[in-house]
Short mmCIF file of C-alpha atoms in Angstrom, two decimals:
data_model
loop_
_atom_site.label_atom_id
_atom_site.label_comp_id
_atom_site.label_asym_id
_atom_site.label_seq_id
_atom_site.Cartn_x
_atom_site.Cartn_y
_atom_site.Cartn_z
CA MET A 60 69.42 17.55 -48.38
CA GLY A 61 67.34 14.86 -50.11
CA LYS A 62 69.04 13.18 -46.60
CA LYS A 63 67.21 15.78 -44.42
CA ARG A 64 64.40 16.20 -45.91
CA ILE A 65 63.93 11.52 -45.30
CA VAL A 66 64.47 12.02 -42.19
CA GLU A 67 61.89 14.43 -41.55
CA GLU A 68 59.00 11.78 -43.55
CA ASN A 69 60.08 9.13 -40.57
CA GLN A 70 59.75 11.56 -37.74
CA ASN A 71 56.30 12.43 -38.48
CA GLU A 72 55.81 8.36 -39.85
CA GLU A 73 53.30 7.12 -37.34
CA PRO A 74 54.78 3.36 -35.42
CA GLU A 75 53.88 0.13 -36.91
CA GLU A 76 51.36 0.04 -33.52
CA VAL A 77 49.76 2.94 -34.37
CA GLN A 78 48.75 2.49 -37.51
CA GLU A 79 47.88 -0.95 -36.86
CA VAL A 80 44.96 0.81 -34.28
CA ILE A 81 44.24 3.44 -36.99
CA ALA A 82 43.64 0.99 -39.53
CA LYS A 83 41.17 -1.72 -37.04
CA ALA A 84 38.83 1.60 -36.06
CA ASP A 85 38.84 2.62 -39.26
CA ASN A 86 38.02 -0.51 -40.56
CA LYS A 87 35.58 -1.16 -37.74
CA LYS A 88 33.73 2.86 -38.97
CA GLN A 89 33.25 1.65 -42.52
CA LYS A 90 31.50 -1.87 -41.36
CA LYS A 91 29.23 0.02 -39.05
CA ILE A 92 28.67 2.48 -42.22
CA ALA A 93 27.25 -0.53 -44.51
CA LYS A 94 25.57 -2.02 -42.09
CA ASN A 95 23.43 1.11 -41.73
CA GLN A 96 23.02 1.30 -44.81
CA ASN A 97 22.20 -1.93 -44.85
CA LYS A 98 19.84 -1.94 -42.37
CA ILE A 99 17.74 0.79 -44.28
CA SER A 100 17.92 -0.41 -47.42
CA LYS A 101 16.35 -3.54 -45.94
CA ASP A 102 13.88 -0.97 -43.57
CA VAL A 103 12.68 0.13 -46.80
CA ASP A 104 12.78 -2.79 -49.09
CA PHE A 105 10.55 -4.16 -45.75
CA ILE A 106 8.64 -0.99 -45.39
CA SER A 107 7.47 -1.47 -49.58
CA PHE A 108 7.05 -5.14 -49.27
CA LEU A 109 3.89 -4.47 -46.40
CA LYS A 110 3.23 -1.44 -47.14
CA GLU A 111 -0.72 -1.60 -48.23
CA ASP A 112 -0.89 -4.21 -45.32
CA ILE A 113 0.57 -2.75 -42.07
CA ARG A 114 -1.61 0.44 -43.39
CA PHE A 115 -4.38 -1.38 -43.52
CA LEU A 116 -4.15 -2.82 -39.37
CA ILE A 117 -2.62 -0.04 -38.27
CA GLN A 118 -6.30 1.96 -40.01
CA HIS A 119 -7.82 -1.43 -38.08
CA ARG A 120 -5.92 -2.03 -35.06
CA ASN A 121 -9.04 -0.73 -32.74
CA LYS A 122 -11.93 -2.47 -34.09
CA GLU A 123 -13.15 -5.53 -33.75
CA ASN A 124 -13.52 -7.84 -37.49
CA GLU A 125 -12.75 -10.65 -39.48
CA GLU A 126 -11.00 -8.78 -42.58
CA LYS A 127 -8.27 -7.92 -39.63
CA GLN A 128 -7.37 -11.18 -38.38
CA GLN A 129 -6.91 -12.29 -41.77
CA LYS A 130 -4.60 -9.24 -42.62
CA ALA A 131 -3.30 -10.37 -39.88
CA GLU A 132 -2.49 -13.79 -40.40
CA GLU A 133 -1.72 -13.04 -44.03
CA VAL A 134 1.17 -10.37 -42.75
CA TYR A 135 1.99 -12.82 -40.21
CA ASN A 136 2.62 -15.22 -43.71
CA LYS A 137 5.26 -13.56 -44.85
CA ILE A 138 7.33 -12.18 -41.93
CA GLU A 139 6.85 -15.31 -40.09
CA GLY A 140 10.74 -16.97 -41.81
CA ILE A 141 12.38 -13.41 -41.27
CA LEU A 142 11.17 -12.62 -38.40
CA TYR A 143 13.71 -12.43 -35.71
CA GLN A 144 15.98 -9.81 -39.02
CA ILE A 145 13.24 -7.87 -38.67
CA ALA A 146 11.97 -7.78 -35.31
CA GLN A 147 14.78 -5.71 -34.24
CA THR A 148 14.44 -3.22 -36.52
CA LYS A 149 11.81 -0.27 -36.02
CA ILE A 150 9.17 -0.77 -39.00
CA GLY A 151 9.87 -4.59 -38.71
CA GLY A 152 8.88 -4.26 -34.89
CA ARG A 153 5.86 -2.30 -34.90
CA THR A 154 4.98 -5.13 -38.03
CA ILE A 155 5.27 -7.79 -35.20
CA GLN A 156 3.72 -6.08 -32.72
CA LEU A 157 0.77 -4.61 -34.57
CA VAL A 158 0.35 -8.62 -35.92
CA ILE A 159 -0.01 -9.40 -32.47
CA LYS A 160 -2.50 -6.81 -31.29
CA CYS A 161 -4.60 -8.04 -34.27
CA ALA A 162 -4.96 -11.77 -35.50
CA ASP A 163 -7.01 -14.30 -33.73
CA GLN A 164 -5.52 -16.54 -30.58
CA ASN A 165 -4.65 -19.50 -33.69
CA ILE A 166 -2.05 -16.90 -35.17
CA ARG A 167 -1.10 -15.24 -31.18
CA GLN A 168 0.19 -18.29 -30.50
CA GLN A 169 2.04 -19.17 -32.64
CA ILE A 170 4.02 -16.65 -33.04
CA PHE A 171 4.83 -16.21 -28.80
CA SER A 172 5.81 -19.94 -29.35
CA LYS A 173 7.96 -18.61 -32.17
CA LEU A 174 9.36 -15.99 -29.65
CA LEU A 175 9.68 -17.95 -26.74
CA ASN A 176 11.52 -20.49 -28.65
CA ASP A 177 14.06 -18.92 -29.80
CA LYS A 178 17.85 -18.84 -27.93
CA GLN A 179 17.07 -14.90 -29.22
CA PHE A 180 14.49 -13.81 -27.56
CA GLY A 181 16.18 -13.08 -23.60
CA GLU A 182 18.38 -10.84 -26.65
CA LEU A 183 15.92 -8.49 -28.17
CA LEU A 184 14.14 -7.81 -24.59
CA GLN A 185 16.96 -5.59 -24.35
CA SER A 186 17.71 -4.05 -28.02
CA LYS A 187 15.96 -0.47 -28.60
CA TYR A 188 12.98 -1.99 -31.32
CA GLY A 189 12.58 -5.52 -29.50
CA HIS A 190 10.88 -5.06 -25.63
CA TYR A 191 8.64 -3.26 -27.65
CA ILE A 192 7.52 -6.62 -28.59
CA GLY A 193 7.82 -7.70 -25.10
CA ILE A 194 5.18 -5.36 -24.07
CA THR A 195 3.00 -6.29 -26.68
CA MET A 196 3.61 -9.64 -25.41
CA VAL A 197 2.31 -8.25 -21.74
CA ARG A 198 -1.11 -6.11 -22.72
CA ASN A 199 -1.94 -9.96 -25.06
CA MET A 200 -0.74 -12.58 -22.78
CA LEU A 201 -2.07 -15.77 -23.34
CA PRO A 202 -2.28 -18.36 -19.69
CA GLU A 203 -0.52 -20.79 -21.70
CA PHE A 204 2.55 -18.81 -21.67
CA ARG A 205 2.52 -16.69 -19.22
CA ASN A 206 4.35 -18.95 -16.75
CA GLN A 207 7.36 -19.47 -19.66
CA PHE A 208 7.50 -16.21 -20.27
CA PHE A 209 8.62 -15.58 -16.54
CA GLU A 210 11.03 -18.67 -15.96
CA ILE A 211 12.73 -15.85 -19.30
CA LEU A 212 12.95 -12.72 -16.63
CA LEU A 213 13.37 -14.28 -13.98
CA LYS A 214 16.68 -16.32 -15.81
CA ASN A 215 18.21 -13.05 -16.81
CA ALA A 216 16.10 -10.52 -13.91
CA ASN A 217 19.40 -9.47 -12.08
CA HIS A 218 20.99 -7.83 -15.34
CA TYR A 219 17.34 -7.24 -17.35
CA VAL A 220 16.41 -4.64 -13.81
CA ALA A 221 19.05 -2.13 -14.22
CA GLN A 222 18.72 -1.96 -18.22
CA GLY A 223 16.86 0.87 -19.37
CA ASP A 224 14.99 -0.95 -22.78
CA ALA A 225 14.15 -4.71 -21.02
CA SER A 226 13.65 -2.94 -17.05
CA ILE A 227 10.01 -1.79 -18.71
CA VAL A 228 9.07 -5.28 -20.07
CA LEU A 229 10.05 -7.30 -16.58
CA ASP A 230 7.90 -4.60 -14.33
CA ARG A 231 4.79 -4.64 -16.71
CA PHE A 232 4.84 -7.96 -16.13
CA LEU A 233 5.50 -8.49 -13.10
CA THR A 234 3.18 -5.48 -12.39
CA ARG A 235 -0.24 -6.68 -14.64
CA GLU A 236 1.09 -10.31 -15.71
CA ALA A 237 2.63 -11.77 -12.54
CA THR A 238 1.01 -13.70 -9.29
CA THR A 239 1.78 -13.40 -6.58
CA GLN A 240 4.03 -16.44 -5.87
CA GLN A 241 5.42 -15.26 -9.12
CA ILE A 242 6.61 -11.68 -7.83
CA ASN A 243 7.27 -12.73 -5.14
CA LYS A 244 10.10 -15.13 -6.11
CA VAL A 245 11.52 -12.76 -8.72
CA LYS A 246 11.29 -10.84 -4.78
CA GLN A 247 13.58 -13.36 -3.23
CA LEU A 248 17.17 -12.93 -5.68
CA PHE A 249 16.50 -8.94 -3.96
CA LEU A 250 15.53 -9.54 -0.53
CA ASN A 251 19.23 -9.05 1.48
CA HIS A 252 22.49 -6.38 1.25
CA SER A 253 25.03 -6.85 0.01
CA GLU A 254 27.38 -6.22 -3.12
CA LYS A 255 25.08 -6.63 -6.29
CA ILE A 256 22.61 -4.64 -4.11
CA ASP A 257 24.39 -1.93 -4.16
CA ASN A 258 25.62 -1.79 -7.08
CA LEU A 259 22.67 -2.07 -9.00
CA ALA A 260 20.72 0.43 -6.66
CA MET A 261 23.59 2.80 -8.54
CA LYS A 262 22.56 1.99 -12.34
CA ILE A 263 19.11 1.81 -11.21
CA ILE A 264 19.41 5.63 -9.73
CA GLU A 265 21.94 6.59 -12.70
CA LYS A 266 19.17 5.17 -15.44
CA GLY A 267 16.36 7.30 -13.63
CA ILE A 268 14.19 3.83 -13.43
CA HIS A 269 13.21 4.13 -9.45
CA ASN A 270 9.75 3.50 -10.07
CA HIS A 271 9.62 -0.12 -11.01
CA LEU A 272 8.83 -2.52 -8.71
CA LEU A 273 11.86 -4.10 -8.12
CA SER A 274 13.77 -1.32 -8.58
CA LEU A 275 11.73 0.00 -5.48
CA GLN A 276 12.94 -3.01 -3.06
CA ILE A 277 16.59 -3.25 -4.66
CA LEU A 278 16.48 1.19 -4.18
CA LYS A 279 14.50 0.22 0.07
CA VAL A 280 17.05 -2.90 0.48
CA ALA A 281 20.65 -0.81 -0.45
CA LEU A 282 19.37 2.56 1.05
CA PRO A 283 20.74 2.70 4.82
CA ASN A 284 24.45 1.87 2.74
CA LEU A 285 24.28 3.61 -0.05
CA VAL A 286 27.20 6.63 0.48
CA PRO A 287 25.50 10.39 0.75
CA GLU A 288 25.30 11.53 -2.12
CA GLU A 289 24.15 8.50 -3.36
CA ARG A 290 21.27 8.12 -0.39
CA GLN A 291 19.70 12.19 -1.10
CA LYS A 292 19.75 11.69 -5.00
CA VAL A 293 16.97 9.33 -4.05
CA ILE A 294 15.45 10.96 -1.43
CA GLU A 295 15.08 13.55 -3.50
CA TYR A 296 13.76 11.78 -6.15
CA PHE A 297 10.60 10.17 -5.01
CA GLN A 298 10.05 13.80 -2.63
CA GLN A 299 9.71 15.45 -5.35
CA LEU A 300 5.67 16.72 -6.26
CA GLU A 301 5.80 15.16 -10.27
CA ASN A 302 7.09 12.03 -8.65
CA LEU A 303 4.53 11.06 -6.13
CA ASP A 304 2.22 8.40 -7.88
CA TYR A 305 3.96 5.67 -6.25
CA LEU A 306 2.26 6.08 -2.84
CA ARG A 307 -0.42 4.26 -4.50
CA HIS A 308 1.08 1.15 -4.15
CA LYS A 309 2.32 -1.38 -1.19
CA ASP A 310 5.77 -0.79 -2.82
CA GLY A 311 5.91 2.79 -2.83
CA ILE A 312 4.95 2.91 0.43
CA SER A 313 7.75 0.79 0.78
CA ILE A 314 10.39 2.24 0.01
CA PHE A 315 8.66 5.64 1.12
CA CYS A 316 8.87 4.26 5.20
CA ALA A 317 12.11 3.43 4.86
CA ILE A 318 13.43 6.71 2.96
CA LEU A 319 11.67 9.02 5.51
CA ASN A 320 13.25 6.57 7.91
CA VAL A 321 16.84 7.65 6.93
CA THR A 322 15.75 11.69 6.64
CA ASP A 323 16.38 14.69 8.52
CA LYS A 324 14.05 17.10 9.38
CA LYS A 325 14.62 19.64 6.44
CA GLU A 326 13.74 16.51 4.89
CA ARG A 327 10.78 15.81 6.05
CA LYS A 328 9.56 18.53 5.50
CA ASN A 329 10.06 18.90 2.28
CA PHE A 330 7.69 15.40 2.36
CA LEU A 331 4.99 16.90 4.04
CA LYS A 332 5.35 19.89 1.46
CA ASN A 333 4.44 17.81 -1.62
CA ILE A 334 3.08 15.71 0.18
CA GLN A 335 -0.47 18.01 0.98
CA THR A 336 -0.39 19.51 -3.02
CA TYR A 337 -0.84 16.11 -3.79
CA MET A 338 -2.76 15.48 -1.59
CA GLN A 339 -5.11 18.69 -2.42
CA GLN A 340 -4.56 17.79 -6.34
CA SER A 341 -5.30 15.17 -5.86
CA GLN A 342 -7.93 13.64 -3.26
CA GLU A 343 -9.21 10.30 -5.04
CA HIS A 344 -6.20 8.75 -3.51
CA LEU A 345 -7.26 9.28 -0.33
CA HIS A 346 -10.76 8.12 -0.59
CA ARG A 347 -10.52 5.77 -3.16
CA ASN A 348 -7.06 4.31 -2.54
CA SER A 349 -6.00 1.37 -0.38
CA GLN A 350 -2.52 2.64 0.20
CA PHE A 351 -1.97 6.34 0.44
CA TYR A 352 -3.52 6.52 4.06
CA LEU A 353 -0.18 4.64 5.29
CA ALA A 354 1.99 6.90 3.93
CA LEU A 355 0.00 9.65 6.16
CA GLN A 356 0.30 7.94 9.16
CA LYS A 357 3.78 7.56 8.16
CA VAL A 358 4.23 11.42 8.19
CA ILE A 359 2.16 11.85 11.38
CA PHE A 360 3.68 9.30 13.29
CA THR A 361 7.69 10.41 12.36
CA TYR A 362 6.95 14.41 11.86
CA ASP A 363 8.07 16.65 15.20
CA ASP A 364 6.02 19.84 14.02
CA THR A 365 2.84 18.49 15.66
CA LYS A 366 1.17 21.48 14.56
CA GLN A 367 2.66 21.95 11.14
CA VAL A 368 0.84 17.66 10.98
CA ASN A 369 -2.56 19.44 11.74
CA LYS A 370 -2.35 22.10 9.24
CA SER A 371 -1.56 20.18 6.35
CA ILE A 372 -3.47 16.56 6.91
CA LEU A 373 -5.76 16.32 9.16
CA GLN A 374 -7.32 19.52 8.93
CA ASP A 375 -8.42 18.59 5.92
CA ILE A 376 -8.86 14.95 6.37
CA LEU A 377 -10.36 14.92 9.30
CA PRO A 378 -14.13 16.29 8.39
CA GLU A 379 -14.58 13.19 6.09
CA TRP A 380 -13.18 10.98 8.88
CA LEU A 381 -16.44 8.88 9.09
CA ASN A 382 -17.13 9.02 4.68
CA SER A 383 -13.97 7.73 4.82
CA ILE A 384 -12.97 4.43 5.79
CA HIS A 385 -9.29 5.54 4.78
CA VAL A 386 -9.68 8.49 6.69
CA PHE A 387 -11.44 6.45 9.89
CA LYS A 388 -8.64 4.52 9.94
CA ILE A 389 -6.25 7.47 10.33
CA ILE A 390 -7.86 8.48 13.58
CA GLN A 391 -8.30 5.24 14.95
CA SER A 392 -4.82 4.85 15.01
CA ILE A 393 -3.99 8.49 16.63
CA TYR A 394 -5.75 7.25 19.90
CA GLN A 395 -5.90 3.34 19.70
CA PRO A 396 -2.14 2.16 20.41
CA LYS A 397 -2.69 -1.12 19.32
CA LEU A 398 -3.48 -0.54 15.75
CA ARG A 399 0.38 2.33 15.58
CA ASP A 400 1.79 -1.58 16.62
CA ASP A 401 0.18 -3.62 13.98
CA ILE A 402 2.21 -6.16 12.23
CA LYS A 403 0.40 -5.52 8.82
CA PHE A 404 2.24 -2.39 9.20
CA ASP A 405 6.26 -3.85 9.95
CA THR A 406 5.61 -5.76 6.93
CA ILE A 407 5.48 -2.59 4.55
CA GLY A 408 9.56 -0.67 6.74
CA LEU A 409 6.39 1.60 8.27
CA GLN A 410 7.69 2.53 12.12
CA ASN A 411 5.77 3.65 14.86
CA THR A 412 8.47 6.84 14.89
CA VAL A 413 11.72 8.42 14.20
CA SER A 414 10.35 11.69 15.49
CA LEU A 415 12.57 13.31 18.61
CA LYS A 416 9.40 13.92 20.26
CA ASP A 417 8.30 12.08 23.28
CA ASP A 418 5.59 8.94 21.40
CA GLU A 419 3.20 10.05 24.42
CA ILE A 420 3.52 13.88 23.99
CA ARG A 421 2.95 13.68 19.81
CA ILE A 422 0.43 11.65 20.52
CA GLN A 423 -1.59 13.60 22.95
CA GLU A 424 -0.53 17.12 20.95
CA LEU A 425 -2.41 14.66 18.60
CA GLN A 426 -5.31 14.31 19.52
CA ASP A 427 -6.07 17.15 20.98
CA TYR A 428 -6.42 18.59 18.19
CA CYS A 429 -8.76 16.24 16.46
CA PHE A 430 -11.11 15.97 20.05
CA GLU A 431 -13.16 18.90 19.12
CA SER A 432 -14.00 18.24 15.23
CA ILE A 433 -14.31 14.06 16.61
CA LEU A 434 -16.82 15.67 19.44
CA ASN A 435 -18.97 17.44 17.50
CA SER A 436 -19.29 14.64 14.94
CA LEU A 437 -20.48 11.78 16.74
CA GLN A 438 -23.00 14.47 18.78
CA SER A 439 -24.24 15.21 15.42
CA SER A 440 -24.31 12.30 13.03
CA GLU A 441 -27.82 10.23 12.33
CA THR A 442 -24.90 6.79 12.69
CA ASN A 443 -25.86 4.86 15.83
CA ILE A 444 -22.63 4.61 17.26
CA LEU A 445 -23.77 2.07 19.90
CA LEU A 446 -25.00 -0.17 16.57
CA GLU A 447 -21.35 0.29 14.56
CA SER A 448 -18.72 -2.70 15.25
CA ASN A 449 -15.72 -0.56 13.99
CA ILE A 450 -16.56 3.07 15.32
CA ASN A 451 -17.37 1.61 18.44
CA GLN A 452 -14.46 -0.15 19.12
CA PHE A 453 -13.53 3.72 18.28
CA ILE A 454 -15.84 5.29 20.69
CA CYS A 455 -13.96 3.05 24.04
CA TYR A 456 -10.74 4.21 23.67
CA PHE A 457 -11.92 7.65 22.95
CA ILE A 458 -14.03 7.96 25.99
CA GLN A 459 -10.80 6.40 27.21
CA TYR A 460 -8.46 9.66 26.17
CA ILE A 461 -12.06 11.93 27.26
CA ILE A 462 -11.79 10.51 31.22
CA LYS A 463 -7.89 10.56 31.45
CA TYR A 464 -7.74 13.63 30.50
CA GLN A 465 -10.74 15.66 31.84
CA LYS A 466 -11.96 16.82 28.83
CA VAL A 467 -15.04 18.58 30.44
CA GLN A 468 -15.99 19.66 27.02
CA ALA A 469 -16.52 15.90 26.27
CA LEU A 470 -19.27 15.35 29.34
CA ASP A 471 -22.82 15.89 27.97
CA PHE A 472 -21.20 13.38 25.64
CA ILE A 473 -21.07 10.88 27.96
CA LYS A 474 -24.05 11.13 29.63
CA GLU A 475 -25.33 10.80 26.76
CA GLN A 476 -23.27 6.96 26.42
CA ILE A 477 -24.84 5.83 29.34
CA LYS A 478 -28.39 6.93 29.17
CA GLN A 479 -28.66 5.30 25.59
CA LEU A 480 -26.51 2.45 27.78
CA LEU A 481 -29.28 2.12 30.48
CA TYR A 482 -32.52 3.00 29.06
CA PHE A 483 -32.47 1.93 24.74
CA LYS A 484 -36.00 -0.34 24.62
CA ILE A 485 -36.95 -2.82 22.56
CA ASP A 486 -40.14 -0.79 20.12
CA THR A 487 -37.01 1.58 19.36
CA ILE A 488 -34.63 -0.67 18.37
CA PHE A 489 -35.84 -4.56 17.80
CA SER A 490 -38.13 -5.62 15.69
CA ARG A 491 -38.99 -9.19 16.94
CA GLU A 492 -39.30 -10.38 20.12
CA VAL A 493 -36.86 -10.87 22.89
CA GLU A 494 -36.24 -12.65 26.04
CA GLN A 495 -37.92 -11.18 28.87
CA ASN A 496 -35.32 -8.53 29.87
CA GLY A 497 -34.48 -7.71 26.42
CA ASN A 498 -35.12 -3.56 26.55
CA TYR A 499 -32.23 -3.69 28.15
CA TRP A 500 -29.79 -2.91 25.49
CA ILE A 501 -25.95 -4.13 28.07
CA LEU A 502 -28.09 -7.69 28.40
CA THR A 503 -28.32 -8.71 24.12
CA GLN A 504 -26.25 -6.45 22.45
CA PRO A 505 -22.33 -6.90 22.29
CA GLU A 506 -21.28 -3.82 20.63
CA ALA A 507 -23.24 -1.48 23.87
CA GLN A 508 -21.27 -3.97 26.06
CA ARG A 509 -18.19 -3.02 24.93
CA ILE A 510 -18.78 0.48 26.02
CA ALA A 511 -20.66 0.02 29.26
CA LYS A 512 -17.71 -2.05 30.11
CA CYS A 513 -15.36 -0.35 28.57
CA LEU A 514 -16.88 3.10 30.92
CA ILE A 515 -16.80 0.50 34.28
CA GLN A 516 -12.65 -0.19 33.37
CA GLN A 517 -12.50 4.07 34.22
CA GLN A 518 -13.46 3.56 37.83
CA GLN A 519 -10.27 4.11 39.61
CA ILE A 520 -8.80 6.88 36.59
CA ALA A 521 -11.89 9.05 36.45
CA GLN A 522 -10.72 13.12 38.03
CA GLY A 523 -12.86 15.30 39.47
CA GLU A 524 -17.36 15.61 38.07
CA PHE A 525 -16.03 12.02 35.63
CA ASN A 526 -15.51 9.81 38.14
CA GLU A 527 -19.42 10.70 40.20
CA ILE A 528 -20.89 10.33 36.53
CA ILE A 529 -18.86 7.39 36.52
CA ASN A 530 -19.43 5.68 39.65
CA ASN A 531 -23.86 6.65 39.93
CA TYR A 532 -22.69 4.97 36.06
CA CYS A 533 -21.09 1.56 38.46
CA GLN A 534 -24.67 1.39 41.12
CA LYS A 535 -26.67 1.74 38.29
CA ILE A 536 -24.68 -0.97 35.87
CA LYS A 537 -24.96 -3.56 39.03
CA SER A 538 -28.40 -3.35 40.30
CA LEU A 539 -29.20 -3.78 37.03
CA LEU A 540 -27.44 -7.13 36.46
CA ILE A 541 -28.33 -7.93 39.29
CA GLN A 542 -31.60 -7.84 39.29
CA ASN A 543 -31.57 -10.28 36.24
CA LEU A 544 -28.41 -12.19 37.40
CA LYS A 545 -29.60 -15.79 35.21
CA VAL A 546 -30.24 -13.20 32.23
CA THR A 547 -26.45 -11.99 32.97
CA LEU A 548 -25.04 -15.28 33.59
CA ILE A 549 -25.74 -16.86 30.29
CA SER A 550 -25.36 -14.48 28.08
CA LYS A 551 -22.33 -12.64 27.39
CA ALA A 552 -23.05 -9.27 29.77
CA ILE A 553 -21.78 -11.75 32.78
CA TYR A 554 -18.21 -10.18 31.35
CA LEU A 555 -19.48 -6.01 32.83
CA LEU A 556 -19.77 -8.17 36.56
CA LEU A 557 -16.73 -9.44 36.03
CA ALA A 558 -15.45 -5.70 35.33
CA LEU A 559 -17.74 -4.66 38.43
CA ILE A 560 -15.65 -7.17 40.13
CA GLU A 561 -11.82 -6.60 38.53
CA ASN A 562 -12.27 -2.96 38.68
CA THR A 563 -14.34 -0.81 40.74
CA ASN A 564 -14.61 -0.39 44.77
CA LEU A 565 -17.57 -2.49 44.38
CA LYS A 566 -16.01 -5.58 44.60
CA GLU A 567 -17.09 -7.05 47.92
CA GLN A 568 -20.96 -5.50 47.16
CA VAL A 569 -20.97 -8.47 44.37
CA LEU A 570 -20.07 -10.78 45.12
CA GLN A 571 -22.49 -10.70 48.34
CA ASP A 572 -25.37 -10.85 45.52
CA VAL A 573 -24.28 -12.96 43.88
CA LYS A 574 -23.47 -15.59 46.46
CA LYS A 575 -26.91 -15.47 46.97
CA ASN A 576 -27.86 -16.77 44.73
CA LYS A 577 -24.87 -19.63 44.10
CA LYS A 578 -26.75 -22.53 44.71
CA TRP A 579 -29.20 -22.35 40.77
CA ILE A 580 -25.99 -20.85 39.89
CA ASP A 581 -24.31 -23.85 40.70
CA LYS A 582 -27.18 -25.97 38.24
CA LEU A 583 -25.98 -23.69 35.42
CA GLU A 584 -23.77 -25.29 32.73
CA LYS A 585 -20.35 -23.90 34.19
CA THR A 586 -19.19 -21.90 30.86
CA GLN A 587 -15.88 -20.76 30.65
CA SER A 588 -16.81 -16.71 31.82
CA LEU A 589 -18.82 -18.44 34.88
CA GLN A 590 -15.57 -20.53 36.24
CA ILE A 591 -13.62 -17.57 36.02
CA LEU A 592 -16.91 -16.01 38.71
CA TYR A 593 -15.99 -19.36 40.55
CA LYS A 594 -12.92 -17.59 40.78
CA TYR A 595 -13.82 -15.25 43.36
CA ILE A 596 -17.60 -16.81 44.57
#
């Protein structure tokens, strides 16, 4: 019986290797308990040590007085020797933050110098409480330490960018204190796709730190190469209504464009729905923010259902197109193809379209929807469109659209522009004396000349009633220019003469009239425009 019990005890006994592992784990656990107890004890001692001082700084932190600064100096002198021992504790970290905020310039310089010159500072920014010190330093940054702070962040950027606490410090510095050169220098680390970028993107998605400046950059680069499941997580995050504040800045628009370029019709529809709600809730973003209109442009030129775009976006913003520069740019891009191809859009990932619908059809549908509202506002506006340079350029493209698609509703509008161009008088536009014949606006005003030239260029494509109007207009322009040939040839009005030669059936008549005056024309200074005319005569 005794032998049997011994055998059973031996069978129940753990092997030596297992016992050793258990012993080590138990020892580690006891050390951790002891460490925590020691930490609690330190915190208690620390609170007791500076209790009244800390309370005073908390009460006066938002006030401007010398007593607060003196108290901050006293606290610093007490904690200077144990700065790093207390920095990673809750109460210690808060105390250092208070001193930085309340102290005068001299004490701040000492704290910054002591923290930044310590090898542990890089690790401090990754700790639960230490990173708050980093954030406070950014908020109260001293110019002489800015570059040193940046170099530490740059050195650790690959690790910080996806590390929860340190990523906040990095992002705060880049968005509040960094120069454009510094931002670009950090971005260069994450510019090209690689396995590292994919791994960082996965960590960013996992930790939910999508909105940081570098996170946006990394996700944009990684997006086309992420596995469908991870890509879907990115799309779902950025299309949520509560997360759409990223549309307020350039890097946010960049990731937005990248996402729309890889989304399907259903996903883009969800985006559109949320953007409409966001726009209605935050009208100031459209009128005060210089980037938000790019997001709307992207939606307008990527979504196949133009009726839904009209209803969700254009319907709400059209009434403001003459009052808001950002809305004006949206409408302008619908009628001016060059603006949709502008190189500045490409730098943030804005492509013309990912739509399956033919580009010309989609654009015409958008133009048709905007047409009536624009026409009515132009006809009722007190703004003189022939004087406003930006609107003036837009009007040229609007006129091209009217004549190309024979929008007869705009016949009166075209007639009114022609009337102003030909008969605008000196006493209603000029407050100073001008040379003889200056009362003809198209001979003196570049803005008027732009529209005058645009109308001339429409002669060969104008049809129906528009054809009759434009032909009659070209005849009158020809007569006016020839009658005032000297003024025409020494001013920019000469380009109207060239337009008649190059774009209308009046070429021979114009050249014949010009050649009659060749003798005195030969005596004029040979400007570039006059040299072009000489090629014809």
